Coordinates of C-alpha atoms in Angstrom, one line a residue:
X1 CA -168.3 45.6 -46.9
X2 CA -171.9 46.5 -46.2
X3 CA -171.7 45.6 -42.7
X4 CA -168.5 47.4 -42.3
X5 CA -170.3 50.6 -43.9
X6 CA -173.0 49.9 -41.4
X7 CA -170.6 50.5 -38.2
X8 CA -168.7 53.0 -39.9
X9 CA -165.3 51.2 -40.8
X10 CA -165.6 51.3 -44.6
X11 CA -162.2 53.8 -45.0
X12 CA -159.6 51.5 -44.5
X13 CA -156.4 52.2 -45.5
X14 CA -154.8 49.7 -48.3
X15 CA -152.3 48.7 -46.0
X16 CA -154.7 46.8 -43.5
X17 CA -157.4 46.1 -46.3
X18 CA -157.7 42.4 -45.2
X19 CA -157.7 39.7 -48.6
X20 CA -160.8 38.3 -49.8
X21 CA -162.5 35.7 -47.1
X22 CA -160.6 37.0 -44.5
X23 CA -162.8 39.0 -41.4
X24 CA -161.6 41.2 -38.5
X25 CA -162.7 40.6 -34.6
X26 CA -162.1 41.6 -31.2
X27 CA -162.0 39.9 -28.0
X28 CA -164.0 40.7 -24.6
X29 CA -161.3 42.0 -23.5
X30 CA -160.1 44.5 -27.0
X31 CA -157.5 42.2 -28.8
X32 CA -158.3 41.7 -32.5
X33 CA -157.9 38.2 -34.4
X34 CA -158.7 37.4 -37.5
X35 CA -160.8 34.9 -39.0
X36 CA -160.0 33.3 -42.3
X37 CA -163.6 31.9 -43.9
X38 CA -161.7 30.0 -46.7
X39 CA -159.8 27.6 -44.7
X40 CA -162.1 27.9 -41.5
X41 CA -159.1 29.0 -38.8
X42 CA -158.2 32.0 -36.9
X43 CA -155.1 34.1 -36.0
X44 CA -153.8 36.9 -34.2
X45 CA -151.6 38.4 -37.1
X46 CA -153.0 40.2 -39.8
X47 CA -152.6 38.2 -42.8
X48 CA -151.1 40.8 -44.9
X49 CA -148.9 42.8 -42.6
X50 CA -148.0 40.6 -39.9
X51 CA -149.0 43.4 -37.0
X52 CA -150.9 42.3 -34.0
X53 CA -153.3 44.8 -33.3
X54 CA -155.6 46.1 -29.7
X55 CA -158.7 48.5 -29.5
X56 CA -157.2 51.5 -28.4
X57 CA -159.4 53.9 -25.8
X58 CA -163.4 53.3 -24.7
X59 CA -166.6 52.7 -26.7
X60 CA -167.5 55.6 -28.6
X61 CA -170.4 57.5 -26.6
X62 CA -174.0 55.9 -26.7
X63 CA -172.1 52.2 -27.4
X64 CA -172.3 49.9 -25.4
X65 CA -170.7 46.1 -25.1
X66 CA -173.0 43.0 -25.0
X67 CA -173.5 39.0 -25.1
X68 CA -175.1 37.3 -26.7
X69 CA -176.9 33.9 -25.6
X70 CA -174.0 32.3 -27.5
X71 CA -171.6 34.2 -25.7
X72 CA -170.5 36.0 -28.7
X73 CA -169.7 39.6 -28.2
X74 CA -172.2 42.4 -30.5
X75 CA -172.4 45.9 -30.3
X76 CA -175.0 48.5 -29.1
X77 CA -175.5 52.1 -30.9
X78 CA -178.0 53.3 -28.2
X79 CA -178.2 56.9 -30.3
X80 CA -179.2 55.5 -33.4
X81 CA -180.5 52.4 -32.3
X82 CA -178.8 49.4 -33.9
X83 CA -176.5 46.7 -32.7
X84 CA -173.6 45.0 -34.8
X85 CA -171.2 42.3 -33.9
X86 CA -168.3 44.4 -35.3
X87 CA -166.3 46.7 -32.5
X88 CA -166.9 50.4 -33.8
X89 CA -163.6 50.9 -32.1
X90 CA -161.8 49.2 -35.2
X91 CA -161.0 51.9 -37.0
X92 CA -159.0 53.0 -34.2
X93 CA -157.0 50.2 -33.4
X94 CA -152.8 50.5 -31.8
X95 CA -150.2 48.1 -32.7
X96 CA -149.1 45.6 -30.4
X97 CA -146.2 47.4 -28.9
X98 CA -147.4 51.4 -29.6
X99 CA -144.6 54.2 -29.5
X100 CA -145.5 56.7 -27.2
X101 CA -147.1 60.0 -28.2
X102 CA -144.6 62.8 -28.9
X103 CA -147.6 65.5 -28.5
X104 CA -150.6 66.4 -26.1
X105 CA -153.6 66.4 -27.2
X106 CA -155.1 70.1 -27.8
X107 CA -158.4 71.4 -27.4
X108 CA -159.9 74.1 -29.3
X109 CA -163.3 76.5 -28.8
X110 CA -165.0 74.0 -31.0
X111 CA -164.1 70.9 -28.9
X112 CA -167.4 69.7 -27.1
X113 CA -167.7 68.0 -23.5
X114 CA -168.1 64.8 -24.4
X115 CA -164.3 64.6 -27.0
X116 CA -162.8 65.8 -23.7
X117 CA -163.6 63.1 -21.9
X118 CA -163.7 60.6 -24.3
X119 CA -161.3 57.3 -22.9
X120 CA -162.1 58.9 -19.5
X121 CA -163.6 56.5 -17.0
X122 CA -165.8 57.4 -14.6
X123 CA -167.6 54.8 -13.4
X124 CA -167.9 54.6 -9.5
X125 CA -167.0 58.0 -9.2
X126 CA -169.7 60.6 -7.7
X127 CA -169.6 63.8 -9.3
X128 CA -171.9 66.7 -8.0
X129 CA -172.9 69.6 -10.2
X130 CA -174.8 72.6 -8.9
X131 CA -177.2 74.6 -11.7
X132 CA -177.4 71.3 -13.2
X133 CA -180.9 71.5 -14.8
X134 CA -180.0 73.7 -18.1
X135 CA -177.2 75.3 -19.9
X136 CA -173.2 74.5 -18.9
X137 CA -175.0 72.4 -15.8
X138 CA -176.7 69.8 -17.3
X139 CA -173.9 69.5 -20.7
X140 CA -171.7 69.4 -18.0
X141 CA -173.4 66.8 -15.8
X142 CA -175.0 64.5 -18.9
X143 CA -171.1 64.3 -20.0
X144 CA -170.1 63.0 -16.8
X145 CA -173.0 60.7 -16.5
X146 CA -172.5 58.9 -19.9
X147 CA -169.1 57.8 -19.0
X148 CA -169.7 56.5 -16.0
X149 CA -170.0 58.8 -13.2
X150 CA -172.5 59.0 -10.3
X151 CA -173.6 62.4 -11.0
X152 CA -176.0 64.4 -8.7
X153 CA -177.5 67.4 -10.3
X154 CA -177.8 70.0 -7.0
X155 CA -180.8 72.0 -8.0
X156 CA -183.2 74.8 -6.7
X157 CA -186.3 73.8 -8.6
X158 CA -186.7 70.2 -8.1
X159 CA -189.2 70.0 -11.0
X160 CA -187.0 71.2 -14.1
X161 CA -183.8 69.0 -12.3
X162 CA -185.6 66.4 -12.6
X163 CA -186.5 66.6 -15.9
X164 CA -182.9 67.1 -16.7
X165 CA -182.4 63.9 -15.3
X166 CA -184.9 61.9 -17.6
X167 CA -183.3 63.6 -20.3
X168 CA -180.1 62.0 -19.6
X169 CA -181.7 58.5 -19.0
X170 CA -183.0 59.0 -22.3
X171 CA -179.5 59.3 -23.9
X172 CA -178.4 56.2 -22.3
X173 CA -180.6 54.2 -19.3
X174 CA -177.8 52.9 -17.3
X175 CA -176.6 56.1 -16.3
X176 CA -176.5 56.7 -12.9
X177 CA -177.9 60.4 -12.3
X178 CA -180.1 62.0 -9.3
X179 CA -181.7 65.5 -8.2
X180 CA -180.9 66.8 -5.0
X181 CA -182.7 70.0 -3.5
X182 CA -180.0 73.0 -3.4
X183 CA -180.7 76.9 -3.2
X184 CA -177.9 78.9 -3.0
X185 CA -179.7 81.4 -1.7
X186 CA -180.8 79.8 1.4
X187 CA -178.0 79.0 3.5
X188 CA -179.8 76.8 5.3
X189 CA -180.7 74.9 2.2
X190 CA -176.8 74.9 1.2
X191 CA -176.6 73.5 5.0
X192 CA -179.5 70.5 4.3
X193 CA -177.5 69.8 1.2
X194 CA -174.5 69.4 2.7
X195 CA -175.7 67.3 5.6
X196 CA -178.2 65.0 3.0
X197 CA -174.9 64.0 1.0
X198 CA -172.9 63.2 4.1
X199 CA -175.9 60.9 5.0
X200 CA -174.9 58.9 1.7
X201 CA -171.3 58.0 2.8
X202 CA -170.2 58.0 -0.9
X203 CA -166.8 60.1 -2.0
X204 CA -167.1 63.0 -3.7
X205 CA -164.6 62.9 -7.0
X206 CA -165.6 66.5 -8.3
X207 CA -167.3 69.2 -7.0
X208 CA -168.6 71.6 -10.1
X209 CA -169.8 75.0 -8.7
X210 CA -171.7 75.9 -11.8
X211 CA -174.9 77.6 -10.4
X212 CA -175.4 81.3 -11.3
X213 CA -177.3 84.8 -11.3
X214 CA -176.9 87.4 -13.6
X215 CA -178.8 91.0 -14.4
X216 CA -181.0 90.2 -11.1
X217 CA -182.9 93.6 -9.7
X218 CA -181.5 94.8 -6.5
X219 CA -182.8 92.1 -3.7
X220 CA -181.8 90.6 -0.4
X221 CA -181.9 86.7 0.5
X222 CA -183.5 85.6 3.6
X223 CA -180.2 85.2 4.9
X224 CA -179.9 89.4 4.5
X225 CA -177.7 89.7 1.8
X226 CA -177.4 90.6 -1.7
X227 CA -178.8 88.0 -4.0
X228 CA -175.8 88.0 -6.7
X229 CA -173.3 87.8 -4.2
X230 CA -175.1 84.9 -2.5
X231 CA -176.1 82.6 -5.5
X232 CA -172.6 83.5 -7.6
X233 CA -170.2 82.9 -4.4
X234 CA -171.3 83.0 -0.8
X235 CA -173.3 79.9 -1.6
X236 CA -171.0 77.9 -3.3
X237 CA -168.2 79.0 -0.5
X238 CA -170.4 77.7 2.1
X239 CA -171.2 74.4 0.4
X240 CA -167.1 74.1 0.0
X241 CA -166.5 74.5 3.4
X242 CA -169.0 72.1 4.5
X243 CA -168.3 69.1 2.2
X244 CA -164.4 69.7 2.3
X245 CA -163.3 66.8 4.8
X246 CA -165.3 64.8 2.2
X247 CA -163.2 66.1 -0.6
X248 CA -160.1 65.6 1.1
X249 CA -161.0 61.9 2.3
X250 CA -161.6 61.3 -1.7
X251 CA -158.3 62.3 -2.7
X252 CA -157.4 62.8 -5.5
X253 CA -160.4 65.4 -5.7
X254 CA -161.1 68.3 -7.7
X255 CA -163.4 71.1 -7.2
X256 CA -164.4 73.6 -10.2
X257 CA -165.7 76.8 -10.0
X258 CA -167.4 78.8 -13.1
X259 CA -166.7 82.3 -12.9
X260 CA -166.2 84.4 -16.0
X261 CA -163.6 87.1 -17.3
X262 CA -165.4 90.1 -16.5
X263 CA -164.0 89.6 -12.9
X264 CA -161.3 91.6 -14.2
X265 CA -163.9 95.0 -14.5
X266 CA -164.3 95.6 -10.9
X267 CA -162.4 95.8 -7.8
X268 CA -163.7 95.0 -4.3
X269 CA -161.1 97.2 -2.4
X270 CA -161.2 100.5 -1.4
X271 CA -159.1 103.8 -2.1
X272 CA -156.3 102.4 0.5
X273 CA -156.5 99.5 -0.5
X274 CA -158.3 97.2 1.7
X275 CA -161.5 94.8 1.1
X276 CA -164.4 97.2 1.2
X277 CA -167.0 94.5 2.1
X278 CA -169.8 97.2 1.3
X279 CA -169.3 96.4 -2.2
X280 CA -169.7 92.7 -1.5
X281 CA -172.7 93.4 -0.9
X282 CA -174.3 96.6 -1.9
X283 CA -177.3 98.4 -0.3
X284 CA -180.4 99.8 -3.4
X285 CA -178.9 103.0 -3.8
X286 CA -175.5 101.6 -4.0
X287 CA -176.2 98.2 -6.9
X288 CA -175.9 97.6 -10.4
X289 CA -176.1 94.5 -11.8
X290 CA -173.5 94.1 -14.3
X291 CA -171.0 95.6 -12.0
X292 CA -172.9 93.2 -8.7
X293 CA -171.9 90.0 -11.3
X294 CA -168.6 91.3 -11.9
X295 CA -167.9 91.3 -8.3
X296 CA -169.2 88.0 -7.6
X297 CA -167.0 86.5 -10.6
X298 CA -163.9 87.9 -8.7
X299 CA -164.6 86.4 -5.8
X300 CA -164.5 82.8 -7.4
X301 CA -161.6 83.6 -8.7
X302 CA -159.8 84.9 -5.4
X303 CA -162.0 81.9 -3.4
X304 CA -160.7 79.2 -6.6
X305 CA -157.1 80.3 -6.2
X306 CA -157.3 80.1 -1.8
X307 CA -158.5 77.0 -2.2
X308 CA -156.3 75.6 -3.7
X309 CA -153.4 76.8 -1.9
X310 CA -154.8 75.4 1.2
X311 CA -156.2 72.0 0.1
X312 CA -153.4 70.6 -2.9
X313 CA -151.5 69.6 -0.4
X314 CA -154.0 66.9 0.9
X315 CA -154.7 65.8 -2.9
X316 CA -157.9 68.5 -3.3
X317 CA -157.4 70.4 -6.3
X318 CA -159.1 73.8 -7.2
X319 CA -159.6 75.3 -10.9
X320 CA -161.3 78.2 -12.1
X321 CA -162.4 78.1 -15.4
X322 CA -163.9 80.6 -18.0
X323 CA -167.2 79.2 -20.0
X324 CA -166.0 81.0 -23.1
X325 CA -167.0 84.8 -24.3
X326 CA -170.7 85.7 -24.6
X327 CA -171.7 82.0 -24.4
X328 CA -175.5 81.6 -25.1
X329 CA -177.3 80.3 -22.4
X330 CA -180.3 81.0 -20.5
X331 CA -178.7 83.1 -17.5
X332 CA -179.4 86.5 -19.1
X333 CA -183.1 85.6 -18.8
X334 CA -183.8 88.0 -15.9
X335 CA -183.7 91.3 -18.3
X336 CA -184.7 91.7 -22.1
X337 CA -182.1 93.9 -22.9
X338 CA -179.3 91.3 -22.3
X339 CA -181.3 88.7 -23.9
X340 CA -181.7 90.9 -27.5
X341 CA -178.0 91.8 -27.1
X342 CA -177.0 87.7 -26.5
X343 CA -179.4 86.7 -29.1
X344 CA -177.8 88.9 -31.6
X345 CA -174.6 87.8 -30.6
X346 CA -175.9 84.2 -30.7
X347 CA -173.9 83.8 -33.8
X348 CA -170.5 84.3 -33.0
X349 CA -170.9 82.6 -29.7
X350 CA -170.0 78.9 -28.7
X351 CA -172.6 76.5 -28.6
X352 CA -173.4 74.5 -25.1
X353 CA -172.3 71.1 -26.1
X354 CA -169.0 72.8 -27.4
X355 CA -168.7 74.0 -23.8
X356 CA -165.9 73.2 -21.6
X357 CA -166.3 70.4 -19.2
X358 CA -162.8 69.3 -17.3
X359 CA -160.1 71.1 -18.9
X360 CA -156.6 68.8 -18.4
X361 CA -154.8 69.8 -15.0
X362 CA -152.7 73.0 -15.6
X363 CA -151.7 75.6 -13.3
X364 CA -154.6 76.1 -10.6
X365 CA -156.8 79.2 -11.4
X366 CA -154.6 81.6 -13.2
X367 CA -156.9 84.3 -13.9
X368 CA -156.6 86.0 -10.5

């Protein structure tokens, strides 16, 4: 009983409560048998119902599967840094011959990144996340990176990404993670980017444009444009555009742009009508921030929704997503006044790891 309170298996229901001498185990490859100490034998029916059983689903996150140098299979908890020789899965485990469920699973503002994507397997799969080094980014790419994927955090200050990245080797040292160099608002760099992933000849599974700007002062990029409009969509539109006959050769792909609900507080058209690309962007006289954000946040939208149209047919999916309403995160550093008004909403707000990461494939951006 002690070791099953030790990996967390001490509720049992009276129904599978094995007899006294009797012990539980799983195969390599997730069937469970039973061991009977008394007599010394084993079988594959549970002695009091008759059930065979399976692990049902993946290692919880931070486990990890071992042998040992008698080939017997243990247990590792890298969080809490133990190892057992009972599967934490069996608490979980399916009959034989399981009826299919009659109901999706739903997901609530208090479900966190990583119970999204638990069973999901990523391994093999790159994933590339821009604004990677804090906030959604880095929940977003550790998540990714601890069930399997090859994530590459695509970062404009090459110091603090890869700091990110040692913090997700920390969690869990096989994971495959790396920093690339990406500023959104150089296009040039966007362009280096695109041409130093090409040069890797590895698929690209998912594409998250993450990376933002908000409350910036009025400023133009060396490219001559408005900064906000830049980093929150020109950027990420460009890096589309150049790694899109890699998406497509990935199939099935998905790219995922951030944007944010405010898009729906602006317009970018003109009294007839018609795009006014002044407002795209605006000259000193003519900016405001909130309003400059707003805009940008349409744009992923309209870009998100394009996209897709274009692309689904060739197995390239594109979702817009919305991180959830005054999330706290560090993108209001740039002026004090939103960062007293987000710390005192800081209470009512979702936390980062209960963030959004891949919402389940529903109709492609529908807030247009």
């Amino acid at each position: 009983m002690a070791a099953l309170r030790y990996a967390g298996l001490d509720d049992t229901d009276s129904e599978d409560e094995l007899p006294p001498g009797w012990e539980q185990r799983t195969t390599k490859d997730g069937w469970v048998y039973y061991a009977n100490h008394t007599e010394e034998k084993t079988q594959w029916e549970h002695p009091k119902t008759g059930k065979r059983k399976r692990i049902a689903g993946d290692l919880p996150y931070g486990w990890e599967q071992e042998t040992d140098e008698n080939g017997q299979v243990f247990f590792v908890d890298h969080i809490n840094k133990r190892t057992t020789y009972l599967d934490p899965r069996l608490a979980f485990t399916v009959d034989d011959n399981p009826t299919k469920p009659t109901s999706r699973q739903r997901y609530d503002s208090s479900t966190t990144a990583m119970e999204i994507l638990q069973g999901r397997d990523f391994t093999g799969q790159v994933v590339v996340v821009t604004g990677a080094n804090s906030g959604i980014g880095f929940e977003t790419a550790k998540s990714f990176a601890l069930h399997g994927a090859h994530v590459i955090l695509a970062c404009r200050n090459m110091t603090r990404a890869n700091e990110a990245v040692s913090r997700i080797l920390g969690e869990w040292h096989k994971a495959k993670v790396e920093a690339m160099t990406l500023d959104l608002a150089l296009l040039r760099s966007v362009q280096h980017f695109a041409q130093a992933f090409k040069a890797k000849n590895v698929s690209l599974r998912v594409l998250v444009c993450n990376a933002g700007a908000f409350a910036l002062p009025w400023s133009l990029t060396k490219d001559g444009l408005e900064t906000t409009f830049q980093v929150n969509h020109l950027g990420h539109f460009y890096l589309v555009q150049l790694l899109q006959d890699v998406l497509c050769r990935s199939a099935p792909a998905r790219v995922v742009v951030v944007s944010s609900e405010s898009h729906r507080f602006t317009d970018i058209n003109d009294s007839s009508g018609k795009l006014d690309f002044s407002r795209l962007s605006p000259s000193k006289n003519d900016y405001w921030a909130m309003l400059a954000y707003n805009r940008s946040k349409l744009c992923n939208i309209l870009f998100s929704n394009e996209l897709h149209r274009r692309l689904s047919p060739r197995g390239v999916t594109s979702n817009a997503v919305h991180p959830g309403n005054m999330l706290y995160s560090s993108i209001h550093r740039n002026w004090w006044v939103y960062t007293l008004l987000f710390t005192l909403a800081r209470p009512f707000t979702k936390s980062m790891v209960s963030e959004w990461l891949l919402s389940p494939p529903q109709t492609p951006s529908v807030r247009s």
